Coordinates of C-alpha atoms in Angstrom, one line a residue:
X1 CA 6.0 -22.1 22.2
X2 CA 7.8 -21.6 19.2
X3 CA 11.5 -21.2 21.1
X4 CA 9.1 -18.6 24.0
X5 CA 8.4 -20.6 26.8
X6 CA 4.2 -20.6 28.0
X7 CA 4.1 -16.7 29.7
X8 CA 3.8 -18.3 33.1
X9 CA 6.5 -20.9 32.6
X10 CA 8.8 -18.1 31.6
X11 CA 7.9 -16.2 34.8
X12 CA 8.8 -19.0 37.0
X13 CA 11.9 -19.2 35.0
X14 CA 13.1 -15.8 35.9
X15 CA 11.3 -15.0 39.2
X16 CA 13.7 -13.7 42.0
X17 CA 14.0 -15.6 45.0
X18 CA 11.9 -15.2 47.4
X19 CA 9.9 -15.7 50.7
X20 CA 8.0 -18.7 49.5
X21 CA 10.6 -20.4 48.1
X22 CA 12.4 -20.6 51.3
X23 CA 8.6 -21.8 52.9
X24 CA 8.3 -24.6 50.5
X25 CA 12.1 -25.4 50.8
X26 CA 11.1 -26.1 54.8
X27 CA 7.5 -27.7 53.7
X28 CA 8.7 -30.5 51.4
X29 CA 11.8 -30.6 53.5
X30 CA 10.1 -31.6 56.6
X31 CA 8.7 -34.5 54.8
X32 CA 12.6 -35.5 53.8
X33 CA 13.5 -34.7 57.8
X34 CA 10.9 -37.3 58.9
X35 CA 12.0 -39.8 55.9
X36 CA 15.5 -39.9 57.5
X37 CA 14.3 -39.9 61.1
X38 CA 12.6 -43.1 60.8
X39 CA 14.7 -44.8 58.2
X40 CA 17.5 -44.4 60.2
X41 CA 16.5 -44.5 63.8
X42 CA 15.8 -48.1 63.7
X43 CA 19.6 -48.7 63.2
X44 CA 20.0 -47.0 66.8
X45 CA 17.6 -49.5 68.9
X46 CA 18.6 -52.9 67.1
X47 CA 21.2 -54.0 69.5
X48 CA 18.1 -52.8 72.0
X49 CA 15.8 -54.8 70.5
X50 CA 18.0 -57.8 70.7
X51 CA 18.9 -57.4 74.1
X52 CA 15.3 -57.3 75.5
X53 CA 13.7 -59.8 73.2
X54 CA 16.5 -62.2 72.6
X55 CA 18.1 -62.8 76.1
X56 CA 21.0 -65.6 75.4
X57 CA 22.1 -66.6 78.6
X58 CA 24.8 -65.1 80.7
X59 CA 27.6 -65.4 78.6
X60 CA 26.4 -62.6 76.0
X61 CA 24.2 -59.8 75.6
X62 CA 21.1 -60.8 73.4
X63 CA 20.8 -60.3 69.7
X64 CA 19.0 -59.8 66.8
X65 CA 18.9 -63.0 64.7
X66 CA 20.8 -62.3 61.2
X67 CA 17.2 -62.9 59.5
X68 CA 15.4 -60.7 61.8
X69 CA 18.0 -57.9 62.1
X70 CA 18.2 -58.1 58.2
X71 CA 14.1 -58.0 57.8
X72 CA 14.0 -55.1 60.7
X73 CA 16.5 -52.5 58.5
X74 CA 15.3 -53.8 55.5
X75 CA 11.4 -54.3 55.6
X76 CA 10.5 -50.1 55.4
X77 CA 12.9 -50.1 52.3
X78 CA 10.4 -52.5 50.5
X79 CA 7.6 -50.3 51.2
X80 CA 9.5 -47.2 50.0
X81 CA 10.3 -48.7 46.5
X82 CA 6.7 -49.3 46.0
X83 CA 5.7 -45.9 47.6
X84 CA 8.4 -44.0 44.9
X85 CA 6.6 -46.1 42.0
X86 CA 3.1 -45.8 43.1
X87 CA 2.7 -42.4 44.3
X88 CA 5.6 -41.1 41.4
X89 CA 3.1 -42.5 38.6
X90 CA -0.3 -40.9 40.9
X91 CA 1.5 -38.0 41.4
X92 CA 1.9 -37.6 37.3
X93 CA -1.9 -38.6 36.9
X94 CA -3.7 -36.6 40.0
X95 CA -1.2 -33.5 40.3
X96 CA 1.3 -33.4 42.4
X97 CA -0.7 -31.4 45.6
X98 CA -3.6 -34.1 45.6
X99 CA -1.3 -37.0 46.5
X100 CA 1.2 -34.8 48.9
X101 CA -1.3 -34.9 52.0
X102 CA -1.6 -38.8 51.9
X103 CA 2.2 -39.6 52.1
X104 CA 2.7 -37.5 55.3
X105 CA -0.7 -38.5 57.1
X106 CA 0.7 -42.3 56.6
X107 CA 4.1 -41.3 57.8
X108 CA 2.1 -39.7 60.6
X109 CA 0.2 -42.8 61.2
X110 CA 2.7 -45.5 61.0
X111 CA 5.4 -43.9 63.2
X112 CA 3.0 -44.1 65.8
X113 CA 1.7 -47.6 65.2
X114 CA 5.4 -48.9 65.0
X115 CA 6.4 -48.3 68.5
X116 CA 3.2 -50.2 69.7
X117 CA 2.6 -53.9 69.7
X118 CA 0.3 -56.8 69.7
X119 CA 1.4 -59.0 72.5
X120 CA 4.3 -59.1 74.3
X121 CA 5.9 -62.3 72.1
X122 CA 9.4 -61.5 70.6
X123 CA 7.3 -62.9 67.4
X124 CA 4.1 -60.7 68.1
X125 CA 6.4 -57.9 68.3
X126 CA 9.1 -58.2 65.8
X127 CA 6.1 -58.4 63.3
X128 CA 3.6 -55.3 64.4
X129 CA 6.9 -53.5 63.8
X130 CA 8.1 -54.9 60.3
X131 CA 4.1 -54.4 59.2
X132 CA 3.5 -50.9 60.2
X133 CA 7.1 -49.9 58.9
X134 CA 6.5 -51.5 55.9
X135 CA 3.3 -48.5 55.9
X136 CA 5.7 -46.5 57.2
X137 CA 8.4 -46.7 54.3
X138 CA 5.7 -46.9 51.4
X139 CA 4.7 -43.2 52.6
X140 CA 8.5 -41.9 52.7
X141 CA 8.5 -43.4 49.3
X142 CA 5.4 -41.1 47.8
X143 CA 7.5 -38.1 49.2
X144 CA 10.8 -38.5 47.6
X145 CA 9.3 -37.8 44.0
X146 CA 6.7 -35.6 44.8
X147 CA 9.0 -33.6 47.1
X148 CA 11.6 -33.3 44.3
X149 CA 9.3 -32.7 41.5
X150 CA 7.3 -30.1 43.5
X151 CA 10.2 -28.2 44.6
X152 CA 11.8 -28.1 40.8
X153 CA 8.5 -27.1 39.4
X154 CA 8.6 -23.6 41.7
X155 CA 12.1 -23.0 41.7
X156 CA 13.8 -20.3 39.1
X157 CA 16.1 -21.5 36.7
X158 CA 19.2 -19.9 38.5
X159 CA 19.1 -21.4 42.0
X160 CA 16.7 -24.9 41.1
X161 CA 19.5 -26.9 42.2
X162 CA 20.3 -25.5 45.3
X163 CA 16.4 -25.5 46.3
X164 CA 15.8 -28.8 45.3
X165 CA 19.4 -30.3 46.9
X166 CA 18.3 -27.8 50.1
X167 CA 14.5 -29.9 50.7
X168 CA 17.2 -33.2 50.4
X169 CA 19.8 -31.8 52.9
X170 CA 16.6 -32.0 56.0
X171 CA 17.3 -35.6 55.4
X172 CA 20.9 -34.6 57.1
X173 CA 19.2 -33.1 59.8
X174 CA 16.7 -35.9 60.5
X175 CA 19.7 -37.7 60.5
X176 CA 21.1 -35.7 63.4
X177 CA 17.8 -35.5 65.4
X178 CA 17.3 -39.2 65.4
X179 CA 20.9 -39.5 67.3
X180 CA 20.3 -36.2 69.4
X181 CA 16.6 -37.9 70.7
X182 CA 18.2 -41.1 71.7
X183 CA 20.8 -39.4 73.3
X184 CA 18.3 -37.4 75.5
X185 CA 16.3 -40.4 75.4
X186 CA 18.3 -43.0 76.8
X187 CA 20.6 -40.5 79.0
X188 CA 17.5 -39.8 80.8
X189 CA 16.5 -43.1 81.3
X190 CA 19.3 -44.1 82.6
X191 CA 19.6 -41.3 84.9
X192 CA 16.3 -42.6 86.3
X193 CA 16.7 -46.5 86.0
X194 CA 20.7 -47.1 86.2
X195 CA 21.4 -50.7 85.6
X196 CA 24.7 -52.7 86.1
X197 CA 26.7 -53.1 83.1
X198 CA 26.1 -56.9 82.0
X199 CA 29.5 -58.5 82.4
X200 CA 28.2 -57.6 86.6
X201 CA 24.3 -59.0 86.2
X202 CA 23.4 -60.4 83.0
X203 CA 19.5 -60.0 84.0
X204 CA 19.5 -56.6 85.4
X205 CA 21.4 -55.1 82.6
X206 CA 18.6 -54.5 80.9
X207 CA 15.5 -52.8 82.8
X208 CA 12.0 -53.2 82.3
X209 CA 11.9 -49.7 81.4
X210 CA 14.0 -50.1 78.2
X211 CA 11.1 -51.7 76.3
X212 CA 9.7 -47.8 76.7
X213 CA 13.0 -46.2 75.1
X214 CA 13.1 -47.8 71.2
X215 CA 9.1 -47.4 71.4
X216 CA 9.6 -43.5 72.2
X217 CA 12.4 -43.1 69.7
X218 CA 10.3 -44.6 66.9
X219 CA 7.4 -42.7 68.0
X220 CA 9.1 -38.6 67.7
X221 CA 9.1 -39.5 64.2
X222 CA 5.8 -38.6 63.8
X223 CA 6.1 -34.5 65.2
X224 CA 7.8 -32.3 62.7
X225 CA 5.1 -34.4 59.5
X226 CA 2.4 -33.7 62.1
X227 CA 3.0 -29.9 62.3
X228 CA 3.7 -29.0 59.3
X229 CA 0.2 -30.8 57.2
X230 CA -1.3 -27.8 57.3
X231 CA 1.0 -26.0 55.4
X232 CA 1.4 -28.7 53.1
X233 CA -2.1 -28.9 52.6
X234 CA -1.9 -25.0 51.6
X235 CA 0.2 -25.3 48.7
X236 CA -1.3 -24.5 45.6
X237 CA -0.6 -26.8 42.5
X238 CA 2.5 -26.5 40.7
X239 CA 2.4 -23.7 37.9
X240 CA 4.3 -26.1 35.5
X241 CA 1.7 -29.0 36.5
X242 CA -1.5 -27.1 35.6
X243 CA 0.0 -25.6 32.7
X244 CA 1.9 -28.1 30.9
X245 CA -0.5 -31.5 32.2
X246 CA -4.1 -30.2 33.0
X247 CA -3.4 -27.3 30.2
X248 CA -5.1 -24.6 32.0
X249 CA -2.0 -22.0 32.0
X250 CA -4.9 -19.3 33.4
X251 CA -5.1 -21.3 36.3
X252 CA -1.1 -21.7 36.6
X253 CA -0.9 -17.7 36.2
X254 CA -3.4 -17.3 39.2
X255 CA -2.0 -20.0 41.4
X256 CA 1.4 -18.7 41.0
X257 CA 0.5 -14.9 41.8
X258 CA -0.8 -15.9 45.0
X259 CA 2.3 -17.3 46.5
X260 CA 4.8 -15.6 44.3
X261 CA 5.4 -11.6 43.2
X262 CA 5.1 -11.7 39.2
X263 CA 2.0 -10.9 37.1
X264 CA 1.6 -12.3 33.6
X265 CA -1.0 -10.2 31.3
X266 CA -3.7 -12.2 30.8
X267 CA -4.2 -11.8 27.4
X268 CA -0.9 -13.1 27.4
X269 CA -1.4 -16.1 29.2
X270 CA -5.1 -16.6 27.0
X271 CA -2.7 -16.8 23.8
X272 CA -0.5 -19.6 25.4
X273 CA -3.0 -21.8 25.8
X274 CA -2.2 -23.9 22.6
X275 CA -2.9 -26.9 21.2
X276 CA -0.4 -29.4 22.4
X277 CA 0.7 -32.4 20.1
X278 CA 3.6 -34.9 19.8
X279 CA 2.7 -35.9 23.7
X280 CA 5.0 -39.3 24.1
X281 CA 4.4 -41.9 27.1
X282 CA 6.7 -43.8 29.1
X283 CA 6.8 -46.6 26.6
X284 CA 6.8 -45.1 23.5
X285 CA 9.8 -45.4 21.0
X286 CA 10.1 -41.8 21.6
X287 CA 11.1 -41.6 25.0
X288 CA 12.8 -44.1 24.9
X289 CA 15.1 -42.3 22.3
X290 CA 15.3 -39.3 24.1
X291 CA 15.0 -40.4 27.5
X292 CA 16.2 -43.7 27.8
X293 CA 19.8 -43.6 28.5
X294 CA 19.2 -40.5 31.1
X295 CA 16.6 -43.1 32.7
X296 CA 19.1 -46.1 32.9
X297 CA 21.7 -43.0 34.1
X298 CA 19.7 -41.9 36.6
X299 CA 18.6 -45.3 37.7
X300 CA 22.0 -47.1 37.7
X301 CA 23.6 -44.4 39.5
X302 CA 21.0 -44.1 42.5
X303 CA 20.7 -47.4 43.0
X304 CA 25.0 -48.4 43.4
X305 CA 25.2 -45.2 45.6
X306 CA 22.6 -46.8 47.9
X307 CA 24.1 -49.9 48.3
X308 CA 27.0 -48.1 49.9
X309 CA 25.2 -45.4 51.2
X310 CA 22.7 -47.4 53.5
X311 CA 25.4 -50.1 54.1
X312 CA 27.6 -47.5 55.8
X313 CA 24.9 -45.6 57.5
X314 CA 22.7 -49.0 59.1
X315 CA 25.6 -50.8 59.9
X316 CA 27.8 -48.2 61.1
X317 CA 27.5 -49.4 64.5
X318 CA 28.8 -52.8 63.8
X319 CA 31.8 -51.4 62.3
X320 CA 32.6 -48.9 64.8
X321 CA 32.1 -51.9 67.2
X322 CA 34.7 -54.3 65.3
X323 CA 37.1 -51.5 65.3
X324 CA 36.5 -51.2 69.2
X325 CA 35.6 -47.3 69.1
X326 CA 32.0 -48.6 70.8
X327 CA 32.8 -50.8 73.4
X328 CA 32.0 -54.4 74.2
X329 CA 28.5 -54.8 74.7
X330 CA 28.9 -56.6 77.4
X331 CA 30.8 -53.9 79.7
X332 CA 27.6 -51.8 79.3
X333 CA 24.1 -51.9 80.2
X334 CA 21.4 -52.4 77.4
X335 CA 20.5 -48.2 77.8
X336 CA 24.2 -47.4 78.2
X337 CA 24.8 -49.0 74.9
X338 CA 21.7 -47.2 73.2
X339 CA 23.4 -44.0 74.4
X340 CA 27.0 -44.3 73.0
X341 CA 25.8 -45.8 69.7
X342 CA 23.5 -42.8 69.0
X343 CA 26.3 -40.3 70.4
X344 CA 28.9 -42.0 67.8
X345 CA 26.3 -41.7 64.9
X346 CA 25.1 -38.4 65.7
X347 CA 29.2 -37.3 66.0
X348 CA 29.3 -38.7 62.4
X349 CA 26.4 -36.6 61.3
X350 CA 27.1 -33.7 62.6
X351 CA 31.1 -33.7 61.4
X352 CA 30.2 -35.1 57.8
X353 CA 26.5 -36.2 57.0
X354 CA 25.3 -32.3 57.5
X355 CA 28.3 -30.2 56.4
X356 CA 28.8 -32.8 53.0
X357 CA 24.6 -31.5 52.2
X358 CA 24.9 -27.9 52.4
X359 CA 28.2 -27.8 50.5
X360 CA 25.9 -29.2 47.5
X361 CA 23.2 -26.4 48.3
X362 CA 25.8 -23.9 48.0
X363 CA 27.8 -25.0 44.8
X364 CA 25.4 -27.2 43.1
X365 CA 24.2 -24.0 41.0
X366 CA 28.2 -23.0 40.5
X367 CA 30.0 -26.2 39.0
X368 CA 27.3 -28.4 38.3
X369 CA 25.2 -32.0 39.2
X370 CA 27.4 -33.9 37.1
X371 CA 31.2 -32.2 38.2
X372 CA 29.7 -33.1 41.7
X373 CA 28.4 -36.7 41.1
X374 CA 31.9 -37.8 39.5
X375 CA 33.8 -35.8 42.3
X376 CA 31.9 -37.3 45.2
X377 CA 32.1 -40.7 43.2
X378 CA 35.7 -40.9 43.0
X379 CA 36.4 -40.1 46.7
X380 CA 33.6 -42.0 48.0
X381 CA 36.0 -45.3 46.2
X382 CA 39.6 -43.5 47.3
X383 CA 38.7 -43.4 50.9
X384 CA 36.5 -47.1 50.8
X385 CA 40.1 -48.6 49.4
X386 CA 41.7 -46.9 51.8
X387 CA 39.6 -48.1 54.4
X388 CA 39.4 -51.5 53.2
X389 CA 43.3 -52.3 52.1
X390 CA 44.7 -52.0 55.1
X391 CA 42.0 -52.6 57.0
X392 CA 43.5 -54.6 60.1
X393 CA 46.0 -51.3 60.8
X394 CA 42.7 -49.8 61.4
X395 CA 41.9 -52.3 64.1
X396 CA 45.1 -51.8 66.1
X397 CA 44.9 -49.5 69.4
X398 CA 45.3 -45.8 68.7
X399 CA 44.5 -45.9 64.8
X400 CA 40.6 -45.7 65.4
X401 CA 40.5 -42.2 65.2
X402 CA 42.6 -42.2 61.8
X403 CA 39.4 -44.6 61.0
X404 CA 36.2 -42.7 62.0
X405 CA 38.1 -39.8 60.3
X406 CA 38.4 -41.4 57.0
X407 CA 34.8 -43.4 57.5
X408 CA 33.2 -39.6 58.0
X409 CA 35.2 -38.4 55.0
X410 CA 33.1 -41.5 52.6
X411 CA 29.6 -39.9 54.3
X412 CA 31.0 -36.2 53.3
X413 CA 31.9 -37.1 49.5
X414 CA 28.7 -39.2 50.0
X415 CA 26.0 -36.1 50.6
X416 CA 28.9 -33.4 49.2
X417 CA 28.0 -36.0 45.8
X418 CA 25.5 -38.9 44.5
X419 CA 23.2 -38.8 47.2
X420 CA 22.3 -35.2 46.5
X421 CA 23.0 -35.2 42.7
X422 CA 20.8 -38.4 42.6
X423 CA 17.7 -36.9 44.1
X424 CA 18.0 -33.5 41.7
X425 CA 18.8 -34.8 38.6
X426 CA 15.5 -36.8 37.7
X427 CA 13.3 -34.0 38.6
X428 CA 14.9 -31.7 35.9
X429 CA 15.5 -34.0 33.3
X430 CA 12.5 -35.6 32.4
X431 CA 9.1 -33.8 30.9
X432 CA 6.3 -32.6 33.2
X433 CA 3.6 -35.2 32.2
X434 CA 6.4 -37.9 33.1
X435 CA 8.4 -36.3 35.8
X436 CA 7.2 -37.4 38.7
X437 CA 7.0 -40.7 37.4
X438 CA 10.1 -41.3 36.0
X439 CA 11.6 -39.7 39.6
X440 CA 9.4 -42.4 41.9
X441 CA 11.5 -44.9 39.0
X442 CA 14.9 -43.2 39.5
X443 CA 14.7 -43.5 43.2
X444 CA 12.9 -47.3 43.3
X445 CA 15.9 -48.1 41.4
X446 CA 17.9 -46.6 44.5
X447 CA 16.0 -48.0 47.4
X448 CA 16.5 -51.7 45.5
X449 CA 20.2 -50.9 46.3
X450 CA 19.5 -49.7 50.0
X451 CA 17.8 -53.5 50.0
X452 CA 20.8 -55.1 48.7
X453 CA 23.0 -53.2 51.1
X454 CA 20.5 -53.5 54.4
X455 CA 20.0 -57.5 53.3
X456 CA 23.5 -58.4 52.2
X457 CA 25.6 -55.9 54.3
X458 CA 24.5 -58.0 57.2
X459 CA 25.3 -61.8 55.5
X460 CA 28.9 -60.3 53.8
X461 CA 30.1 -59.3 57.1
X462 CA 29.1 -62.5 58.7
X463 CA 30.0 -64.3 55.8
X464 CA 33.0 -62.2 54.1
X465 CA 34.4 -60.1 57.1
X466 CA 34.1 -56.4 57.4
X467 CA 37.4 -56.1 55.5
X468 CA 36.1 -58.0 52.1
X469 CA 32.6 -56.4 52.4
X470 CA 34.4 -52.5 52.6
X471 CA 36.7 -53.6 49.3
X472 CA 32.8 -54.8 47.2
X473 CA 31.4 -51.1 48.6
X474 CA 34.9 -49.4 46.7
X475 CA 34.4 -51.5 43.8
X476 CA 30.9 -50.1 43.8
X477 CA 31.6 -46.7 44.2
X478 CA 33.7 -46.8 40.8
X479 CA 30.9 -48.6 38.6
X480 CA 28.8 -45.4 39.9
X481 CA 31.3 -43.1 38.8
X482 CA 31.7 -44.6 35.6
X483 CA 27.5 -44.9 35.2
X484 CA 27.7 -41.0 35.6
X485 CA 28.5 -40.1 32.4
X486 CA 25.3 -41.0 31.3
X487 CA 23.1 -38.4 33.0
X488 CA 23.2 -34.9 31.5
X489 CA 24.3 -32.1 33.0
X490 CA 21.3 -29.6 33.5
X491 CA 22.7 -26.5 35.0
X492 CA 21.6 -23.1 33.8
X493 CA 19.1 -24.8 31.8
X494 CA 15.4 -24.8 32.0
X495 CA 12.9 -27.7 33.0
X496 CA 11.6 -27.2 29.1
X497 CA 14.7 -27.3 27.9
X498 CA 16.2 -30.3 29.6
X499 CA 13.4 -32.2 28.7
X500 CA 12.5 -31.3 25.1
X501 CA 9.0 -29.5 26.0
X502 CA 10.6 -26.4 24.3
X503 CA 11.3 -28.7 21.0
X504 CA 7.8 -30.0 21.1
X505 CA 6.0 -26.4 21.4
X506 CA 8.3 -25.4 18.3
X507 CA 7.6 -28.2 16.1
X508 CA 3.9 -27.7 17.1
X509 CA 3.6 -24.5 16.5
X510 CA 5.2 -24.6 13.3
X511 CA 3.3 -27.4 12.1
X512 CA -0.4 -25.4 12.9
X513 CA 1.6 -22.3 11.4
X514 CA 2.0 -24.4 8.1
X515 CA -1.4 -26.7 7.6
X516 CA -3.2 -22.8 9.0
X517 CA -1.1 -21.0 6.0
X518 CA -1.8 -23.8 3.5
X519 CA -5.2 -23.8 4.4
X520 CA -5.5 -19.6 3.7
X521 CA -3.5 -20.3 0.0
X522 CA -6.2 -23.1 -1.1
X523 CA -9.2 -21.0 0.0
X524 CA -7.4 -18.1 -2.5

């Protein structure tokens, strides 16, 4: 390119914002709204589960085993890591537009399937759930790189991190509809089936009819995928795809014009189509020279933020039980208790969760990805300690509001920080032919830790107390902030740019320009 991006790529680069930005913002970000609807929903209907499956006897409400509980939250994460690594690396090989329609119609498909059963065991059950959200979680995991890389690959270079943090901040709202449907959900339910709290009748507590409200929470899930395929199926290849890995920048030129106001001469684009050289893979020297360190950044970063992340968001409940903001299970009926869990997450999500996104989308552009991470970092540990330290003040009547506050305050720094930073950075960082793979990587990296905070969460508090287990998630707040400094701020800058693209077209160039004017001089 000899220091001049490809016509088209420069085009991108500078096009004003406009109407189909916004539509793909809403597109890919419907895919992140269903990925947070049915990752987190399950947490809602646990104690549910356990109460209909796992009756105990009279002296308790029922309950998931720790094993089962652990496999329940845990099992769709599995599937997501190999989702982000298989689709990532298809979506690098195929193009990103090919593999898009296949993540959503599985996400479709398998948040139907999970709120049906074969049998009426607790066995039978437990595992048609854990298999079809296994499905379920390895077609979130195709969307979060081809989402990200998609959305980068449009964007102009001014606003790119507010569009690609904007798809991410649905997640906040599929947060917030997953407690807002099992409110409705259960309230009506209850309206139509009340049952005795079960402290009064251990059996009646829990109606026949609650079997129907986890199925029909799990179930939504499918909707907002289902209507927006279409639209996802319209999308037109990425410009920076065709150009840069199939090397047809016509094609990227024509694409582009139909869903975005710029023309590029086509002589213009004719000329850019040069011969590409120095093209590096994955495990080549190379990269790992220039890439590496962002890669173990990107990767180490995502996958400690996780840990605390989906430990605070999955087990939520628990805490906010141990604290006594939800009451005892057992002065409640098993819908009652559905009800007041999902109105104390979705108060959490609406106070903190949302508003911490959308302060990312609107300054992300301003002071940067990596003054965010380290901010959100730091006060994701400062309020953990504080949380943790003097933990049984927290416990005493009349401080649990002081607790919830500070507890909303970690989700704020959380989304207002790494988890948005996380999900942008690798899909600017990192070149074209490699981008979506070494995203699908990043964010593997990061559902491991959402493993080691569903599966271990659960035996710490058992095991440590809640008290212990909130000091490890401080302590691993600050390795995360220290692991920052590896990733590279990329504000301002273009994709090229950030990943050396630019560099190679130069030295490319200039090598043809050389051999072509030695060539002319030994013919004279």
């Amino acid at each position: 390119m000899a220091r001049e991006q490809l016509q088209v790529l420069n085009a991108l680069d500078s096009a004003k914002t406009q109407w189909y930005h916004f539509t793909a913002i809403v597109v890919a970000g419907m895919g992140f709204f269903t990925d947070a609807y049915d990752l987190f929903c399950i947490s809602l209907v646990t104690k549910l589960l356990g109460r209909i499956y796992y009756y105990e006897g009279p002296e308790k409400p029922g309950s998931l085993p720790s094993n089962v509980s652990a496999a329940i939250n845990g099992v769709a994460f599995c599937g997501t890591l190999a989702g982000q690594l298989f689709f990532g690396w298809l979506g690098d090989k195929l193009g990103r537009k090919r593999v898009y329609g296949m993540t959503l119609m599985l996400m479709v498909i398998c948040s139907i399937a999970s709120g049906l059963s074969f049998g009426k065991e607790p066995k039978s059950v437990i595992a048609t759930l854990c298999f079809f959200r296994f499905w379920l979680g390895f077609g979130i995991g195709g969307d979060y790189p081809l989402s990200a890389t998609i959305m980068s690959e449009y964007a102009n270079k001014k606003t790119r991190g507010g569009f690609i943090a904007a798809v991410f901040a649905m997640q906040g709202f599929g947060i917030l509809a997953g407690g807002m449907v099992a409110i409705v959900v259960s309230a009506a339910f209850n309206a139509v089936y009340p049952a005795p709290a079960f402290e009064v009748n251990p059996v009646l507590s829990t109606v026949p009819q609650a079997d129907y409200v986890w199925r029909i929470i799990l179930m939504f899930g499918a909707l907002p995928a289902l209507l927006t395929y279409y639209w996802r199926m319209k999308m037109p290849e990425t410009a920076r795809y065709t150009a840069l890995v199939a090397k047809n920048a016509k094609q990227a030129a024509a694409d582009m014009s139909k869903v975005l106001q710029v023309e590029i001469e086509e002589e213009k684009v004719q000329q850019s189509e040069t011969q590409r050289g120095n093209e590096f893979g994955l495990f080549s020297t190379q990269f790992l020279r220039r890439h590496g360190l962002h890669l173990v950044g990107t990767c180490t970063t995502w996958f400690l933020l996780d840990i605390a992340y989906y430990s605070q968001n999955l087990f939520q409940k628990d805490i906010f039980s141990a604290i006594g903001w939800i009451a005892e299970a057992k002065t409640m009926s098993a819908i009652e208790e559905v009800y007041k869990i999902a109105r104390a997450q979705t108060l959490i999500a609406l106070c903190s969760t949302v508003p911490g996104y959308w302060f990312t989308v609107a300054l992300i552009d301003k002071i940067g990805r990596f003054s965010i991470q380290l901010m959100g970092f730091f006060f994701m540990t400062v309020f953990m300690f504080a949380l943790a330290i003097p933990y049984h003040h927290w416990t005493m009547k009349g401080n649990h509001i002081g607790f919830v506050v500070m507890y909303s305050l970690t989700f704020f720094f959380s989304n207002f920080g790494p988890n948005a930073t996380t999900f942008v950075v690798p899909a600017e960082i990192f070149p074209a032919r490699l981008r979506s793979t070494c995203h699908g990587i990043s964010a593997a990296a990061g559902k491991a830790g959402a493993m080691v905070g569903a599966f271990g969460f659960q035996f710490a508090e058992n095991g440590i107390g809640v008290r212990n287990t909130l000091i490890i998630l401080g302590a691993v707040n600050f390795l995360g902030m220290v692991f920052t400094f590896l990733v590279p701020e990329s504000k301002g800058k273009s994709l090229e740019e950030m990943s050396g693209e630019a560099e190679e077209e130069t030295t490319a160039t200039t090598e043809s320009a050389l051999e072509a004017g030695h060539g002319v001089r030994t013919s004279v």
